[in-house]
Amino acid sequence: MGKFVISTRKNGEFQFNLKAANGQVILSSEGYTTKAACENGISSVKKNSQDTAKFDKITAKNGKFYFNLKAGNGQIIGTSEMYESEAGRSNGIKSVQENAPDATIDDTSV
């Protein structure tokens, strides 16, 4: 089962990473100014991850593949790691869809 890990950046902002059961980070958030906003981001990932249309599949300039998960308003709520292949990226999206809905929250920001 996956989990969201909330942490604090050096600049004081909060962020979350969604980790798969094996501990690998499969989605990372932007920085949030408050923990409440970060927690809202997690709720948004749980909801929007079930809609395949919310995943933007992107090819970076270096030829690697990644995706962004967007909220209903079009704002990016999470970005994946870089993948060597399109198949790897597809597996990453599938992993987010499988792990996000029931993922626990581990708050390490305190």
PDB file of N, CA and C in Angstrom:
ATOM      1  N   MET A   1       0.828  -1.184   0.000  1.00  0.00           N
ATOM      2  CA  MET A   1       0.000   0.000   0.000  1.00  0.00           C
ATOM      3  C   MET A   1       0.877   1.253   0.000  1.00  0.00           C
ATOM      4  N   GLY A   2       0.459   2.233  -0.760  1.00  0.00           N
ATOM      5  CA  GLY A   2       1.246   3.449  -0.870  1.00  0.00           C
ATOM      6  C   GLY A   2       1.025   4.384   0.295  1.00  0.00           C
ATOM      7  N   LYS A   3       1.855   5.431   0.346  1.00  0.00           N
ATOM      8  CA  LYS A   3       1.674   6.446   1.375  1.00  0.00           C
ATOM      9  C   LYS A   3       2.151   7.793   0.870  1.00  0.00           C
ATOM     10  N   PHE A   4       1.499   8.827   1.379  1.00  0.00           N
ATOM     11  CA  PHE A   4       1.915  10.195   1.133  1.00  0.00           C
ATOM     12  C   PHE A   4       2.823  10.594   2.292  1.00  0.00           C
ATOM     13  N   VAL A   5       3.983  11.159   1.971  1.00  0.00           N
ATOM     14  CA  VAL A   5       4.903  11.635   2.996  1.00  0.00           C
ATOM     15  C   VAL A   5       4.978  13.158   2.886  1.00  0.00           C
ATOM     16  N   ILE A   6       4.537  13.828   3.952  1.00  0.00           N
ATOM     17  CA  ILE A   6       4.601  15.291   4.008  1.00  0.00           C
ATOM     18  C   ILE A   6       5.934  15.675   4.646  1.00  0.00           C
ATOM     19  N   SER A   7       6.639  16.603   4.004  1.00  0.00           N
ATOM     20  CA  SER A   7       7.916  17.076   4.556  1.00  0.00           C
ATOM     21  C   SER A   7       7.996  18.588   4.409  1.00  0.00           C
ATOM     22  N   THR A   8       9.002  19.159   5.045  1.00  0.00           N
ATOM     23  CA  THR A   8       9.226  20.599   4.967  1.00  0.00           C
ATOM     24  C   THR A   8      10.489  20.848   4.152  1.00  0.00           C
ATOM     25  N   ARG A   9      10.394  21.762   3.200  1.00  0.00           N
ATOM     26  CA  ARG A   9      11.561  22.143   2.406  1.00  0.00           C
ATOM     27  C   ARG A   9      12.432  23.107   3.203  1.00  0.00           C
ATOM     28  N   LYS A  10      13.638  23.331   2.722  1.00  0.00           N
ATOM     29  CA  LYS A  10      14.562  24.244   3.399  1.00  0.00           C
ATOM     30  C   LYS A  10      14.012  25.659   3.485  1.00  0.00           C
ATOM     31  N   ASN A  11      13.159  26.038   2.535  1.00  0.00           N
ATOM     32  CA  ASN A  11      12.583  27.386   2.543  1.00  0.00           C
ATOM     33  C   ASN A  11      11.330  27.472   3.416  1.00  0.00           C
ATOM     34  N   GLY A  12      10.994  26.370   4.128  1.00  0.00           N
ATOM     35  CA  GLY A  12       9.849  26.375   5.016  1.00  0.00           C
ATOM     36  C   GLY A  12       8.547  25.920   4.390  1.00  0.00           C
ATOM     37  N   GLU A  13       8.547  25.723   3.078  1.00  0.00           N
ATOM     38  CA  GLU A  13       7.339  25.256   2.416  1.00  0.00           C
ATOM     39  C   GLU A  13       7.116  23.766   2.691  1.00  0.00           C
ATOM     40  N   PHE A  14       5.852  23.364   2.588  1.00  0.00           N
ATOM     41  CA  PHE A  14       5.491  21.956   2.743  1.00  0.00           C
ATOM     42  C   PHE A  14       5.363  21.323   1.368  1.00  0.00           C
ATOM     43  N   GLN A  15       5.687  20.041   1.293  1.00  0.00           N
ATOM     44  CA  GLN A  15       5.486  19.298   0.052  1.00  0.00           C
ATOM     45  C   GLN A  15       5.129  17.872   0.428  1.00  0.00           C
ATOM     46  N   PHE A  16       4.584  17.144  -0.564  1.00  0.00           N
ATOM     47  CA  PHE A  16       4.342  15.725  -0.333  1.00  0.00           C
ATOM     48  C   PHE A  16       4.927  14.906  -1.469  1.00  0.00           C
ATOM     49  N   ASN A  17       5.279  13.679  -1.133  1.00  0.00           N
ATOM     50  CA  ASN A  17       5.659  12.672  -2.117  1.00  0.00           C
ATOM     51  C   ASN A  17       4.726  11.491  -1.931  1.00  0.00           C
ATOM     52  N   LEU A  18       4.235  10.959  -3.037  1.00  0.00           N
ATOM     53  CA  LEU A  18       3.480   9.713  -2.990  1.00  0.00           C
ATOM     54  C   LEU A  18       4.461   8.586  -3.251  1.00  0.00           C
ATOM     55  N   LYS A  19       4.545   7.668  -2.299  1.00  0.00           N
ATOM     56  CA  LYS A  19       5.462   6.539  -2.428  1.00  0.00           C
ATOM     57  C   LYS A  19       4.672   5.255  -2.624  1.00  0.00           C
ATOM     58  N   ALA A  20       5.185   4.400  -3.517  1.00  0.00           N
ATOM     59  CA  ALA A  20       4.587   3.083  -3.728  1.00  0.00           C
ATOM     60  C   ALA A  20       4.954   2.189  -2.542  1.00  0.00           C
ATOM     61  N   ALA A  21       4.376   1.006  -2.497  1.00  0.00           N
ATOM     62  CA  ALA A  21       4.624   0.071  -1.398  1.00  0.00           C
ATOM     63  C   ALA A  21       6.110  -0.253  -1.255  1.00  0.00           C
ATOM     64  N   ASN A  22       6.864  -0.201  -2.361  1.00  0.00           N
ATOM     65  CA  ASN A  22       8.304  -0.512  -2.318  1.00  0.00           C
ATOM     66  C   ASN A  22       9.151   0.686  -1.883  1.00  0.00           C
ATOM     67  N   GLY A  23       8.497   1.809  -1.551  1.00  0.00           N
ATOM     68  CA  GLY A  23       9.206   2.988  -1.074  1.00  0.00           C
ATOM     69  C   GLY A  23       9.640   3.954  -2.167  1.00  0.00           C
ATOM     70  N   GLN A  24       9.409   3.598  -3.422  1.00  0.00           N
ATOM     71  CA  GLN A  24       9.810   4.460  -4.536  1.00  0.00           C
ATOM     72  C   GLN A  24       8.845   5.640  -4.657  1.00  0.00           C
ATOM     73  N   VAL A  25       9.389   6.833  -4.852  1.00  0.00           N
ATOM     74  CA  VAL A  25       8.567   8.028  -5.057  1.00  0.00           C
ATOM     75  C   VAL A  25       7.970   7.960  -6.460  1.00  0.00           C
ATOM     76  N   ILE A  26       6.636   8.055  -6.537  1.00  0.00           N
ATOM     77  CA  ILE A  26       5.975   7.988  -7.844  1.00  0.00           C
ATOM     78  C   ILE A  26       5.308   9.304  -8.231  1.00  0.00           C
ATOM     79  N   LEU A  27       5.194  10.238  -7.275  1.00  0.00           N
ATOM     80  CA  LEU A  27       4.610  11.545  -7.574  1.00  0.00           C
ATOM     81  C   LEU A  27       5.089  12.533  -6.517  1.00  0.00           C
ATOM     82  N   SER A  28       5.497  13.730  -6.957  1.00  0.00           N
ATOM     83  CA  SER A  28       5.955  14.780  -6.039  1.00  0.00           C
ATOM     84  C   SER A  28       5.142  16.042  -6.264  1.00  0.00           C
ATOM     85  N   SER A  29       4.875  16.750  -5.176  1.00  0.00           N
ATOM     86  CA  SER A  29       4.078  17.973  -5.270  1.00  0.00           C
ATOM     87  C   SER A  29       4.955  19.205  -5.425  1.00  0.00           C
ATOM     88  N   GLU A  30       4.287  20.301  -5.652  1.00  0.00           N
ATOM     89  CA  GLU A  30       4.912  21.613  -5.590  1.00  0.00           C
ATOM     90  C   GLU A  30       5.098  21.979  -4.123  1.00  0.00           C
ATOM     91  N   GLY A  31       5.645  23.144  -3.864  1.00  0.00           N
ATOM     92  CA  GLY A  31       5.751  23.635  -2.499  1.00  0.00           C
ATOM     93  C   GLY A  31       4.486  24.370  -2.103  1.00  0.00           C
ATOM     94  N   TYR A  32       4.048  24.155  -0.867  1.00  0.00           N
ATOM     95  CA  TYR A  32       2.860  24.826  -0.333  1.00  0.00           C
ATOM     96  C   TYR A  32       3.279  25.683   0.852  1.00  0.00           C
ATOM     97  N   THR A  33       2.630  26.848   1.021  1.00  0.00           N
ATOM     98  CA  THR A  33       2.988  27.736   2.110  1.00  0.00           C
ATOM     99  C   THR A  33       2.417  27.271   3.447  1.00  0.00           C
ATOM    100  N   THR A  34       1.344  26.466   3.422  1.00  0.00           N
ATOM    101  CA  THR A  34       0.758  25.959   4.665  1.00  0.00           C
ATOM    102  C   THR A  34       0.577  24.449   4.585  1.00  0.00           C
ATOM    103  N   LYS A  35       0.561  23.820   5.748  1.00  0.00           N
ATOM    104  CA  LYS A  35       0.333  22.374   5.790  1.00  0.00           C
ATOM    105  C   LYS A  35      -1.077  22.046   5.317  1.00  0.00           C
ATOM    106  N   ALA A  36      -2.049  22.905   5.641  1.00  0.00           N
ATOM    107  CA  ALA A  36      -3.429  22.679   5.213  1.00  0.00           C
ATOM    108  C   ALA A  36      -3.523  22.645   3.685  1.00  0.00           C
ATOM    109  N   ALA A  37      -2.816  23.538   3.020  1.00  0.00           N
ATOM    110  CA  ALA A  37      -2.820  23.547   1.558  1.00  0.00           C
ATOM    111  C   ALA A  37      -2.184  22.272   1.016  1.00  0.00           C
ATOM    112  N   CYS A  38      -1.128  21.809   1.666  1.00  0.00           N
ATOM    113  CA  CYS A  38      -0.464  20.567   1.272  1.00  0.00           C
ATOM    114  C   CYS A  38      -1.433  19.386   1.428  1.00  0.00           C
ATOM    115  N   GLU A  39      -2.157  19.351   2.532  1.00  0.00           N
ATOM    116  CA  GLU A  39      -3.138  18.286   2.762  1.00  0.00           C
ATOM    117  C   GLU A  39      -4.268  18.338   1.738  1.00  0.00           C
ATOM    118  N   ASN A  40      -4.666  19.552   1.327  1.00  0.00           N
ATOM    119  CA  ASN A  40      -5.663  19.680   0.257  1.00  0.00           C
ATOM    120  C   ASN A  40      -5.123  19.120  -1.050  1.00  0.00           C
ATOM    121  N   GLY A  41      -3.830  19.324  -1.296  1.00  0.00           N
ATOM    122  CA  GLY A  41      -3.194  18.761  -2.488  1.00  0.00           C
ATOM    123  C   GLY A  41      -3.269  17.241  -2.486  1.00  0.00           C
ATOM    124  N   ILE A  42      -3.042  16.639  -1.334  1.00  0.00           N
ATOM    125  CA  ILE A  42      -3.130  15.182  -1.214  1.00  0.00           C
ATOM    126  C   ILE A  42      -4.547  14.713  -1.521  1.00  0.00           C
ATOM    127  N   SER A  43      -5.541  15.401  -0.969  1.00  0.00           N
ATOM    128  CA  SER A  43      -6.938  15.050  -1.251  1.00  0.00           C
ATOM    129  C   SER A  43      -7.236  15.147  -2.740  1.00  0.00           C
ATOM    130  N   SER A  44      -6.677  16.164  -3.370  1.00  0.00           N
ATOM    131  CA  SER A  44      -6.877  16.356  -4.807  1.00  0.00           C
ATOM    132  C   SER A  44      -6.243  15.228  -5.610  1.00  0.00           C
ATOM    133  N   VAL A  45      -5.059  14.770  -5.187  1.00  0.00           N
ATOM    134  CA  VAL A  45      -4.420  13.644  -5.874  1.00  0.00           C
ATOM    135  C   VAL A  45      -5.285  12.388  -5.734  1.00  0.00           C
ATOM    136  N   LYS A  46      -5.772  12.133  -4.534  1.00  0.00           N
ATOM    137  CA  LYS A  46      -6.609  10.947  -4.307  1.00  0.00           C
ATOM    138  C   LYS A  46      -7.812  10.948  -5.251  1.00  0.00           C
ATOM    139  N   LYS A  47      -8.437  12.116  -5.407  1.00  0.00           N
ATOM    140  CA  LYS A  47      -9.633  12.235  -6.242  1.00  0.00           C
ATOM    141  C   LYS A  47      -9.294  12.195  -7.739  1.00  0.00           C
ATOM    142  N   ASN A  48      -8.348  13.018  -8.154  1.00  0.00           N
ATOM    143  CA  ASN A  48      -8.079  13.187  -9.585  1.00  0.00           C
ATOM    144  C   ASN A  48      -7.274  12.051 -10.204  1.00  0.00           C
ATOM    145  N   SER A  49      -6.604  11.254  -9.384  1.00  0.00           N
ATOM    146  CA  SER A  49      -5.782  10.171  -9.925  1.00  0.00           C
ATOM    147  C   SER A  49      -6.631   9.082 -10.591  1.00  0.00           C
ATOM    148  N   GLN A  50      -7.919   9.083 -10.334  1.00  0.00           N
ATOM    149  CA  GLN A  50      -8.779   8.055 -10.915  1.00  0.00           C
ATOM    150  C   GLN A  50      -9.302   8.435 -12.296  1.00  0.00           C
ATOM    151  N   ASP A  51      -8.966   9.619 -12.764  1.00  0.00           N
ATOM    152  CA  ASP A  51      -9.398  10.104 -14.073  1.00  0.00           C
ATOM    153  C   ASP A  51      -8.183  10.159 -15.006  1.00  0.00           C
ATOM    154  N   THR A  52      -8.117   9.212 -15.938  1.00  0.00           N
ATOM    155  CA  THR A  52      -6.937   9.147 -16.818  1.00  0.00           C
ATOM    156  C   THR A  52      -6.748  10.432 -17.638  1.00  0.00           C
ATOM    157  N   ALA A  53      -7.823  11.168 -17.863  1.00  0.00           N
ATOM    158  CA  ALA A  53      -7.718  12.418 -18.627  1.00  0.00           C
ATOM    159  C   ALA A  53      -6.955  13.493 -17.855  1.00  0.00           C
ATOM    160  N   LYS A  54      -6.766  13.322 -16.551  1.00  0.00           N
ATOM    161  CA  LYS A  54      -6.071  14.318 -15.732  1.00  0.00           C
ATOM    162  C   LYS A  54      -4.550  14.143 -15.771  1.00  0.00           C
ATOM    163  N   PHE A  55      -4.079  13.098 -16.448  1.00  0.00           N
ATOM    164  CA  PHE A  55      -2.641  12.866 -16.561  1.00  0.00           C
ATOM    165  C   PHE A  55      -2.130  13.421 -17.882  1.00  0.00           C
ATOM    166  N   ASP A  56      -1.191  14.365 -17.822  1.00  0.00           N
ATOM    167  CA  ASP A  56      -0.527  14.889 -19.015  1.00  0.00           C
ATOM    168  C   ASP A  56       0.765  14.113 -19.223  1.00  0.00           C
ATOM    169  N   LYS A  57       0.871  13.450 -20.364  1.00  0.00           N
ATOM    170  CA  LYS A  57       2.087  12.694 -20.684  1.00  0.00           C
ATOM    171  C   LYS A  57       3.020  13.607 -21.465  1.00  0.00           C
ATOM    172  N   ILE A  58       4.250  13.738 -20.953  1.00  0.00           N
ATOM    173  CA  ILE A  58       5.182  14.718 -21.507  1.00  0.00           C
ATOM    174  C   ILE A  58       6.525  14.052 -21.809  1.00  0.00           C
ATOM    175  N   THR A  59       7.161  14.517 -22.889  1.00  0.00           N
ATOM    176  CA  THR A  59       8.522  14.094 -23.202  1.00  0.00           C
ATOM    177  C   THR A  59       9.449  15.281 -22.956  1.00  0.00           C
ATOM    178  N   ALA A  60      10.444  15.085 -22.110  1.00  0.00           N
ATOM    179  CA  ALA A  60      11.390  16.149 -21.786  1.00  0.00           C
ATOM    180  C   ALA A  60      12.344  16.387 -22.954  1.00  0.00           C
ATOM    181  N   LYS A  61      13.053  17.505 -22.901  1.00  0.00           N
ATOM    182  CA  LYS A  61      14.006  17.840 -23.961  1.00  0.00           C
ATOM    183  C   LYS A  61      15.113  16.798 -24.079  1.00  0.00           C
ATOM    184  N   ASN A  62      15.416  16.110 -22.972  1.00  0.00           N
ATOM    185  CA  ASN A  62      16.476  15.096 -23.011  1.00  0.00           C
ATOM    186  C   ASN A  62      15.972  13.739 -23.497  1.00  0.00           C
ATOM    187  N   GLY A  63      14.688  13.684 -23.917  1.00  0.00           N
ATOM    188  CA  GLY A  63      14.134  12.456 -24.473  1.00  0.00           C
ATOM    189  C   GLY A  63      13.524  11.518 -23.439  1.00  0.00           C
ATOM    190  N   LYS A  64      13.578  11.900 -22.166  1.00  0.00           N
ATOM    191  CA  LYS A  64      12.970  11.062 -21.135  1.00  0.00           C
ATOM    192  C   LYS A  64      11.490  11.416 -21.006  1.00  0.00           C
ATOM    193  N   PHE A  65      10.766  10.531 -20.342  1.00  0.00           N
ATOM    194  CA  PHE A  65       9.317  10.656 -20.269  1.00  0.00           C
ATOM    195  C   PHE A  65       8.884  10.901 -18.822  1.00  0.00           C
ATOM    196  N   TYR A  66       7.844  11.736 -18.660  1.00  0.00           N
ATOM    197  CA  TYR A  66       7.274  11.961 -17.332  1.00  0.00           C
ATOM    198  C   TYR A  66       5.825  12.379 -17.492  1.00  0.00           C
ATOM    199  N   PHE A  67       5.144  12.555 -16.374  1.00  0.00           N
ATOM    200  CA  PHE A  67       3.757  13.001 -16.426  1.00  0.00           C
ATOM    201  C   PHE A  67       3.468  13.985 -15.299  1.00  0.00           C
ATOM    202  N   ASN A  68       2.448  14.804 -15.539  1.00  0.00           N
ATOM    203  CA  ASN A  68       1.893  15.691 -14.525  1.00  0.00           C
ATOM    204  C   ASN A  68       0.462  15.248 -14.265  1.00  0.00           C
ATOM    205  N   LEU A  69       0.055  15.302 -13.017  1.00  0.00           N
ATOM    206  CA  LEU A  69      -1.342  15.072 -12.661  1.00  0.00           C
ATOM    207  C   LEU A  69      -1.954  16.431 -12.386  1.00  0.00           C
ATOM    208  N   LYS A  70      -3.088  16.706 -13.044  1.00  0.00           N
ATOM    209  CA  LYS A  70      -3.726  18.013 -12.914  1.00  0.00           C
ATOM    210  C   LYS A  70      -5.054  17.900 -12.172  1.00  0.00           C
ATOM    211  N   ALA A  71      -5.384  18.973 -11.457  1.00  0.00           N
ATOM    212  CA  ALA A  71      -6.670  19.076 -10.774  1.00  0.00           C
ATOM    213  C   ALA A  71      -7.741  19.488 -11.786  1.00  0.00           C
ATOM    214  N   GLY A  72      -8.976  19.516 -11.327  1.00  0.00           N
ATOM    215  CA  GLY A  72     -10.084  19.910 -12.191  1.00  0.00           C
ATOM    216  C   GLY A  72      -9.926  21.294 -12.778  1.00  0.00           C
ATOM    217  N   ASN A  73      -9.219  22.188 -12.060  1.00  0.00           N
ATOM    218  CA  ASN A  73      -9.004  23.556 -12.549  1.00  0.00           C
ATOM    219  C   ASN A  73      -7.796  23.674 -13.477  1.00  0.00           C
ATOM    220  N   GLY A  74      -7.151  22.529 -13.765  1.00  0.00           N
ATOM    221  CA  GLY A  74      -6.011  22.535 -14.671  1.00  0.00           C
ATOM    222  C   GLY A  74      -4.666  22.755 -13.999  1.00  0.00           C
ATOM    223  N   GLN A  75      -4.668  23.015 -12.689  1.00  0.00           N
ATOM    224  CA  GLN A  75      -3.414  23.242 -11.966  1.00  0.00           C
ATOM    225  C   GLN A  75      -2.699  21.916 -11.733  1.00  0.00           C
ATOM    226  N   ILE A  76      -1.370  21.928 -11.897  1.00  0.00           N
ATOM    227  CA  ILE A  76      -0.564  20.725 -11.658  1.00  0.00           C
ATOM    228  C   ILE A  76      -0.505  20.463 -10.157  1.00  0.00           C
ATOM    229  N   ILE A  77      -0.872  19.242  -9.749  1.00  0.00           N
ATOM    230  CA  ILE A  77      -0.828  18.892  -8.332  1.00  0.00           C
ATOM    231  C   ILE A  77       0.267  17.874  -8.028  1.00  0.00           C
ATOM    232  N   GLY A  78       0.858  17.309  -9.064  1.00  0.00           N
ATOM    233  CA  GLY A  78       1.955  16.377  -8.850  1.00  0.00           C
ATOM    234  C   GLY A  78       2.693  16.097 -10.136  1.00  0.00           C
ATOM    235  N   THR A  79       3.988  15.833 -10.009  1.00  0.00           N
ATOM    236  CA  THR A  79       4.851  15.529 -11.145  1.00  0.00           C
ATOM    237  C   THR A  79       5.604  14.240 -10.853  1.00  0.00           C
ATOM    238  N   SER A  80       5.754  13.416 -11.873  1.00  0.00           N
ATOM    239  CA  SER A  80       6.443  12.135 -11.705  1.00  0.00           C
ATOM    240  C   SER A  80       7.944  12.305 -11.831  1.00  0.00           C
ATOM    241  N   GLU A  81       8.630  11.203 -11.576  1.00  0.00           N
ATOM    242  CA  GLU A  81      10.057  11.133 -11.864  1.00  0.00           C
ATOM    243  C   GLU A  81      10.228  11.010 -13.383  1.00  0.00           C
ATOM    244  N   MET A  82      11.465  11.003 -13.843  1.00  0.00           N
ATOM    245  CA  MET A  82      11.753  10.786 -15.265  1.00  0.00           C
ATOM    246  C   MET A  82      11.857   9.287 -15.542  1.00  0.00           C
ATOM    247  N   TYR A  83      11.295   8.878 -16.663  1.00  0.00           N
ATOM    248  CA  TYR A  83      11.330   7.480 -17.076  1.00  0.00           C
ATOM    249  C   TYR A  83      12.098   7.343 -18.379  1.00  0.00           C
ATOM    250  N   GLU A  84      12.745   6.210 -18.548  1.00  0.00           N
ATOM    251  CA  GLU A  84      13.524   5.948 -19.761  1.00  0.00           C
ATOM    252  C   GLU A  84      12.635   5.622 -20.958  1.00  0.00           C
ATOM    253  N   SER A  85      11.417   5.117 -20.702  1.00  0.00           N
ATOM    254  CA  SER A  85      10.546   4.685 -21.798  1.00  0.00           C
ATOM    255  C   SER A  85       9.104   5.133 -21.555  1.00  0.00           C
ATOM    256  N   GLU A  86       8.325   5.124 -22.635  1.00  0.00           N
ATOM    257  CA  GLU A  86       6.904   5.435 -22.517  1.00  0.00           C
ATOM    258  C   GLU A  86       6.212   4.375 -21.667  1.00  0.00           C
ATOM    259  N   ALA A  87       6.646   3.125 -21.792  1.00  0.00           N
ATOM    260  CA  ALA A  87       6.066   2.037 -20.999  1.00  0.00           C
ATOM    261  C   ALA A  87       6.306   2.267 -19.511  1.00  0.00           C
ATOM    262  N   GLY A  88       7.493   2.740 -19.165  1.00  0.00           N
ATOM    263  CA  GLY A  88       7.797   3.058 -17.773  1.00  0.00           C
ATOM    264  C   GLY A  88       6.886   4.149 -17.244  1.00  0.00           C
ATOM    265  N   ARG A  89       6.674   5.165 -18.067  1.00  0.00           N
ATOM    266  CA  ARG A  89       5.767   6.254 -17.678  1.00  0.00           C
ATOM    267  C   ARG A  89       4.354   5.727 -17.490  1.00  0.00           C
ATOM    268  N   SER A  90       3.897   4.868 -18.387  1.00  0.00           N
ATOM    269  CA  SER A  90       2.551   4.287 -18.261  1.00  0.00           C
ATOM    270  C   SER A  90       2.421   3.486 -16.981  1.00  0.00           C
ATOM    271  N   ASN A  91       3.471   2.748 -16.632  1.00  0.00           N
ATOM    272  CA  ASN A  91       3.458   1.996 -15.379  1.00  0.00           C
ATOM    273  C   ASN A  91       3.421   2.936 -14.181  1.00  0.00           C
ATOM    274  N   GLY A  92       4.103   4.074 -14.283  1.00  0.00           N
ATOM    275  CA  GLY A  92       4.079   5.073 -13.217  1.00  0.00           C
ATOM    276  C   GLY A  92       2.680   5.632 -13.004  1.00  0.00           C
ATOM    277  N   ILE A  93       1.997   5.937 -14.085  1.00  0.00           N
ATOM    278  CA  ILE A  93       0.615   6.426 -13.997  1.00  0.00           C
ATOM    279  C   ILE A  93      -0.273   5.365 -13.347  1.00  0.00           C
ATOM    280  N   LYS A  94      -0.116   4.130 -13.791  1.00  0.00           N
ATOM    281  CA  LYS A  94      -0.904   3.029 -13.213  1.00  0.00           C
ATOM    282  C   LYS A  94      -0.628   2.899 -11.718  1.00  0.00           C
ATOM    283  N   SER A  95       0.615   3.059 -11.327  1.00  0.00           N
ATOM    284  CA  SER A  95       0.992   2.957  -9.920  1.00  0.00           C
ATOM    285  C   SER A  95       0.342   4.069  -9.094  1.00  0.00           C
ATOM    286  N   VAL A  96       0.304   5.288  -9.627  1.00  0.00           N
ATOM    287  CA  VAL A  96      -0.366   6.391  -8.930  1.00  0.00           C
ATOM    288  C   VAL A  96      -1.852   6.072  -8.774  1.00  0.00           C
ATOM    289  N   GLN A  97      -2.471   5.576  -9.855  1.00  0.00           N
ATOM    290  CA  GLN A  97      -3.893   5.263  -9.799  1.00  0.00           C
ATOM    291  C   GLN A  97      -4.194   4.165  -8.775  1.00  0.00           C
ATOM    292  N   GLU A  98      -3.283   3.210  -8.639  1.00  0.00           N
ATOM    293  CA  GLU A  98      -3.501   2.105  -7.703  1.00  0.00           C
ATOM    294  C   GLU A  98      -3.183   2.503  -6.262  1.00  0.00           C
ATOM    295  N   ASN A  99      -2.159   3.321  -6.057  1.00  0.00           N
ATOM    296  CA  ASN A  99      -1.689   3.642  -4.710  1.00  0.00           C
ATOM    297  C   ASN A  99      -2.365   4.844  -4.064  1.00  0.00           C
ATOM    298  N   ALA A 100      -2.721   5.859  -4.841  1.00  0.00           N
ATOM    299  CA  ALA A 100      -3.204   7.119  -4.262  1.00  0.00           C
ATOM    300  C   ALA A 100      -4.505   7.014  -3.470  1.00  0.00           C
ATOM    301  N   PRO A 101      -5.539   6.330  -3.975  1.00  0.00           N
ATOM    302  CA  PRO A 101      -6.839   6.404  -3.284  1.00  0.00           C
ATOM    303  C   PRO A 101      -6.821   5.961  -1.827  1.00  0.00           C
ATOM    304  N   ASP A 102      -6.097   4.929  -1.496  1.00  0.00           N
ATOM    305  CA  ASP A 102      -6.091   4.389  -0.133  1.00  0.00           C
ATOM    306  C   ASP A 102      -4.787   4.641   0.612  1.00  0.00           C
ATOM    307  N   ALA A 103      -3.955   5.510   0.054  1.00  0.00           N
ATOM    308  CA  ALA A 103      -2.642   5.759   0.670  1.00  0.00           C
ATOM    309  C   ALA A 103      -2.812   6.445   2.030  1.00  0.00           C
ATOM    310  N   THR A 104      -1.970   6.040   2.960  1.00  0.00           N
ATOM    311  CA  THR A 104      -1.943   6.683   4.283  1.00  0.00           C
ATOM    312  C   THR A 104      -1.113   7.957   4.191  1.00  0.00           C
ATOM    313  N   ILE A 105      -1.152   8.761   5.239  1.00  0.00           N
ATOM    314  CA  ILE A 105      -0.357   9.989   5.271  1.00  0.00           C
ATOM    315  C   ILE A 105       0.639   9.900   6.411  1.00  0.00           C
ATOM    316  N   ASP A 106       1.909  10.101   6.067  1.00  0.00           N
ATOM    317  CA  ASP A 106       2.992  10.087   7.044  1.00  0.00           C
ATOM    318  C   ASP A 106       3.550  11.504   7.098  1.00  0.00           C
ATOM    319  N   ASP A 107       3.262  12.221   8.170  1.00  0.00           N
ATOM    320  CA  ASP A 107       3.669  13.620   8.297  1.00  0.00           C
ATOM    321  C   ASP A 107       5.019  13.691   9.005  1.00  0.00           C
ATOM    322  N   THR A 108       6.065  13.986   8.223  1.00  0.00           N
ATOM    323  CA  THR A 108       7.416  14.101   8.790  1.00  0.00           C
ATOM    324  C   THR A 108       7.838  15.563   8.903  1.00  0.00           C
ATOM    325  N   SER A 109       6.879  16.488   8.728  1.00  0.00           N
ATOM    326  CA  SER A 109       7.203  17.916   8.701  1.00  0.00           C
ATOM    327  C   SER A 109       7.394  18.511  10.077  1.00  0.00           C
ATOM    328  N   VAL A 110       7.056  17.794  11.130  1.00  0.00           N
ATOM    329  CA  VAL A 110       7.137  18.351  12.485  1.00  0.00           C
ATOM    330  C   VAL A 110       8.501  18.163  13.109  1.00  0.00           C
TER     331      VAL A 110
END
